[in-house]
Coordinates of C-alpha atoms and ligand atoms in Angstrom, one line a residue:
M15 CA 68.9 -9.8 195.1
K16 CA 70.6 -6.6 194.2
L17 CA 74.1 -5.9 195.6
F18 CA 75.1 -2.3 196.3
A19 CA 78.6 -1.1 197.3
D20 CA 78.5 0.7 200.7
T21 CA 81.4 3.1 200.2
A22 CA 82.4 6.5 198.8
D23 CA 85.8 5.3 197.7
V24 CA 85.8 5.9 194.0
E25 CA 88.8 3.6 193.3
E26 CA 87.1 0.7 195.3
I27 CA 83.9 1.3 193.4
R28 CA 85.7 1.2 190.1
K29 CA 87.3 -2.2 191.0
L30 CA 84.0 -3.7 192.2
N31 CA 82.1 -2.4 189.2
D32 CA 84.6 -4.1 186.9
L33 CA 83.6 -7.4 188.5
G34 CA 80.2 -6.9 186.9
I35 CA 78.2 -7.6 190.1
I36 CA 77.4 -4.1 191.5
D37 CA 73.8 -2.8 191.0
G38 CA 74.2 0.5 192.9
V39 CA 76.0 2.4 195.6
T40 CA 75.1 3.8 199.0
T41 CA 77.0 6.6 200.7
N42 CA 76.5 8.4 204.0
P43 CA 78.0 11.6 205.6
S44 CA 80.6 9.5 207.4
L45 CA 81.7 7.6 204.3
I46 CA 81.9 10.9 202.4
A47 CA 84.0 12.5 205.2
K48 CA 86.6 9.7 204.9
E49 CA 87.3 10.7 201.3
G50 CA 88.3 14.3 202.2
R51 CA 86.8 15.5 198.9
K52 CA 83.7 17.6 197.9
F53 CA 80.4 15.7 198.4
E54 CA 78.9 16.6 195.0
E55 CA 82.1 15.9 193.1
V56 CA 82.4 12.4 194.7
V57 CA 78.7 11.5 194.1
Q58 CA 78.9 12.6 190.5
E59 CA 82.0 10.6 189.9
I60 CA 80.4 7.5 191.4
A61 CA 77.3 8.0 189.2
E62 CA 79.5 8.0 186.2
I63 CA 81.1 4.7 187.1
V64 CA 78.0 2.6 188.3
D65 CA 74.9 2.5 186.2
G66 CA 72.4 2.2 189.0
P67 CA 70.9 3.9 192.0
I68 CA 73.4 6.1 194.0
S69 CA 72.3 7.1 197.5
A70 CA 73.4 10.6 198.6
E71 CA 72.3 11.7 202.1
V72 CA 70.9 15.1 203.2
V73 CA 72.2 16.6 206.4
S74 CA 69.2 18.9 207.3
V75 CA 66.9 17.7 210.1
K76 CA 63.9 19.8 209.1
A77 CA 61.6 18.8 206.2
E78 CA 62.0 22.1 204.3
G79 CA 65.8 21.8 204.4
M80 CA 65.8 18.1 203.4
V81 CA 63.5 18.8 200.4
A82 CA 65.8 21.7 199.3
E83 CA 68.9 19.6 199.6
G84 CA 67.2 16.6 198.0
R85 CA 66.2 18.7 195.0
E86 CA 69.8 19.9 194.5
L87 CA 71.2 16.3 194.9
A88 CA 68.6 15.0 192.4
K89 CA 70.0 17.5 189.8
L90 CA 73.5 15.9 190.0
H91 CA 72.5 12.8 188.1
P92 CA 69.4 11.0 187.0
N93 CA 70.4 7.9 189.1
I94 CA 70.6 9.8 192.4
V95 CA 68.5 8.5 195.3
V96 CA 68.0 11.0 198.1
K97 CA 68.8 9.5 201.5
I98 CA 66.7 10.9 204.4
P99 CA 66.8 9.9 208.0
T100 CA 63.9 8.0 209.6
I101 CA 62.5 10.8 211.7
L102 CA 59.1 12.6 211.5
E103 CA 60.5 15.5 209.5
G104 CA 62.0 12.8 207.2
L105 CA 58.5 11.3 206.5
K106 CA 57.2 14.8 205.4
A107 CA 60.2 15.4 203.2
T108 CA 60.0 11.9 201.7
R109 CA 56.3 12.4 200.8
I110 CA 57.1 15.7 199.0
L111 CA 60.1 14.3 197.1
A112 CA 58.3 11.1 196.2
N113 CA 55.4 13.0 194.8
E114 CA 57.8 15.0 192.7
G115 CA 59.2 11.7 191.3
T116 CA 62.5 11.7 193.3
P117 CA 63.3 8.3 194.8
V118 CA 64.1 8.4 198.5
N119 CA 66.1 5.9 200.6
M120 CA 65.0 6.3 204.3
T121 CA 68.0 5.5 206.4
L122 CA 68.8 4.8 210.1
C123 CA 65.8 2.5 210.4
F124 CA 65.8 0.4 213.5
S125 CA 62.2 -0.8 213.9
A126 CA 59.5 -2.4 211.8
T127 CA 57.0 0.3 212.8
Q128 CA 59.4 2.9 211.5
A129 CA 59.6 0.9 208.2
L130 CA 55.8 0.7 207.9
L131 CA 55.6 4.5 208.2
C132 CA 58.4 5.1 205.7
A133 CA 56.7 2.9 203.2
K134 CA 53.4 4.8 203.7
A135 CA 55.4 8.1 203.0
G136 CA 56.4 6.7 199.7
A137 CA 60.1 5.8 200.3
A138 CA 61.6 3.9 197.4
Y139 CA 64.0 2.1 199.8
I140 CA 64.1 1.4 203.5
S141 CA 67.5 1.0 205.1
P142 CA 67.4 -1.1 208.3
F143 CA 70.9 -1.2 210.0
V144 CA 71.5 -4.8 210.9
G145 CA 75.1 -4.5 212.2
R146 CA 74.3 -1.7 214.5
L147 CA 71.5 -3.7 216.0
D148 CA 73.7 -6.7 216.4
D149 CA 76.2 -4.5 218.2
I150 CA 73.6 -3.8 220.9
H151 CA 72.7 -7.5 221.2
T152 CA 69.5 -7.2 219.3
A153 CA 69.0 -9.5 216.3
G154 CA 69.3 -7.3 213.2
M155 CA 68.1 -10.1 210.9
G156 CA 64.9 -10.4 213.0
L157 CA 64.1 -6.8 211.9
I158 CA 64.6 -7.7 208.2
E159 CA 62.2 -10.7 208.6
E160 CA 59.6 -8.4 210.1
I161 CA 59.9 -5.7 207.4
V162 CA 59.9 -8.2 204.5
T163 CA 56.7 -9.8 206.0
I164 CA 54.9 -6.5 206.5
Y165 CA 55.8 -5.2 203.1
S166 CA 54.7 -8.4 201.5
N167 CA 51.4 -8.5 203.5
Y168 CA 50.4 -5.2 202.1
D169 CA 52.2 -5.2 198.7
F170 CA 54.2 -2.1 199.6
E171 CA 56.6 -1.2 196.7
T172 CA 59.3 0.1 199.0
E173 CA 62.5 -2.1 198.6
V174 CA 64.2 -3.5 201.7
L175 CA 67.8 -2.4 201.5
V176 CA 69.8 -4.2 204.2
A177 CA 72.4 -1.8 205.5
S178 CA 75.2 -1.9 208.1
I179 CA 76.3 -5.2 206.9
R180 CA 79.4 -6.6 208.6
S181 CA 79.9 -10.1 207.2
P182 CA 78.9 -12.5 204.4
L183 CA 76.5 -14.2 206.8
H184 CA 74.4 -11.0 206.9
V185 CA 74.2 -11.1 203.1
L186 CA 73.3 -14.8 203.1
D187 CA 70.6 -14.3 205.7
A188 CA 69.2 -11.3 203.9
A189 CA 69.0 -13.3 200.6
I190 CA 67.3 -16.2 202.3
L191 CA 64.7 -13.8 203.8
G192 CA 64.1 -12.3 200.3
A193 CA 65.4 -8.8 201.0
D194 CA 65.6 -6.7 197.8
V195 CA 69.1 -5.3 198.2
A196 CA 72.2 -5.8 200.4
T197 CA 74.6 -2.9 200.6
C198 CA 78.0 -4.1 201.5
P199 CA 81.4 -2.7 202.3
P200 CA 84.0 -3.8 199.7
K201 CA 85.6 -6.1 202.3
T202 CA 82.4 -8.1 202.7
I203 CA 82.0 -8.5 198.9
Y204 CA 85.5 -10.0 198.7
Q205 CA 84.9 -12.2 201.7
M206 CA 81.7 -13.6 200.0
M207 CA 83.9 -14.9 197.1
A208 CA 86.7 -16.3 199.1
H209 CA 86.9 -20.0 199.8
P210 CA 90.0 -22.0 200.8
L211 CA 88.9 -25.1 198.9
T212 CA 88.6 -23.0 195.7
D213 CA 92.2 -21.8 196.2
I214 CA 93.5 -25.3 197.0
G215 CA 91.6 -26.9 194.1
L216 CA 92.9 -24.3 191.6
A217 CA 96.5 -24.7 192.8
K218 CA 96.3 -28.5 192.4
F219 CA 94.8 -28.2 188.9
L220 CA 97.5 -25.8 187.8
A221 CA 100.3 -28.0 189.3
D222 CA 98.9 -31.2 187.6
W223 CA 98.7 -29.3 184.3
E224 CA 102.5 -28.9 184.5
S225 CA 102.8 -32.7 184.0
V226 CA 100.7 -32.7 180.8
P227 CA 103.0 -33.2 177.7
K228 CA 103.1 -30.0 175.7
Ligands
LIG20 C1 74.3 2.6 204.3 O1 73.3 2.9 203.7 C2 74.5 2.8 205.7 O2 74.7 4.2 205.9 C3 75.7 2.0 206.2 O3 75.4 0.7 205.7 C4 75.9 2.1 207.7 O4 76.9 1.1 208.0 P1 77.7 1.1 209.4 O5 76.7 0.8 210.5 O6 78.7 0.1 209.3 O7 78.2 2.5 209.6

């Protein structure tokens, strides 16, 4: 399973990238807004740090505008993936950009029927938001299971990119279900690696080492 960093914080991305475990990055307008910097500048900087797909989202809601924005974003770096909302106009724009060879990540997906149509439009990635579904007491992981099954039934090439991840359990469940990608906030990635028994064990090994004659 590929692991993407779900942040636009360049310093965080640099730290995560140094761990050697990051395959790509996803951003969205809210994450970009938090940085207080120019969109294109941030995206380009991220693309110079991580050698993998970098999702950058359009803000137009009409296909024509999405395509125009997508074309400009794609010029920023060869690894840019244009992120387009899962709406009817988004399907149109995705088909056009996909035919031009620009990979599209369709975002804000909340149902398996949406995911089916996004795959048919040629999306390279579908981003179902598990955390936001959990927030409204609907099982986010149930959606991942449905999409993984449908894509596998029909050999769709669209990758399932699990988004809106809130905890290591989301990542674990996504991996068990065979999702292609999990995009995680930095905090979740650090939580995935933390274990009190590792810390206790390491402290004991180091303490015992002190008694070894040197
Ligand atoms: C990433 O592609 C999504 O935009 C992001 O995971 C949404 O996460 P949130 O629901 O925590 O805002």
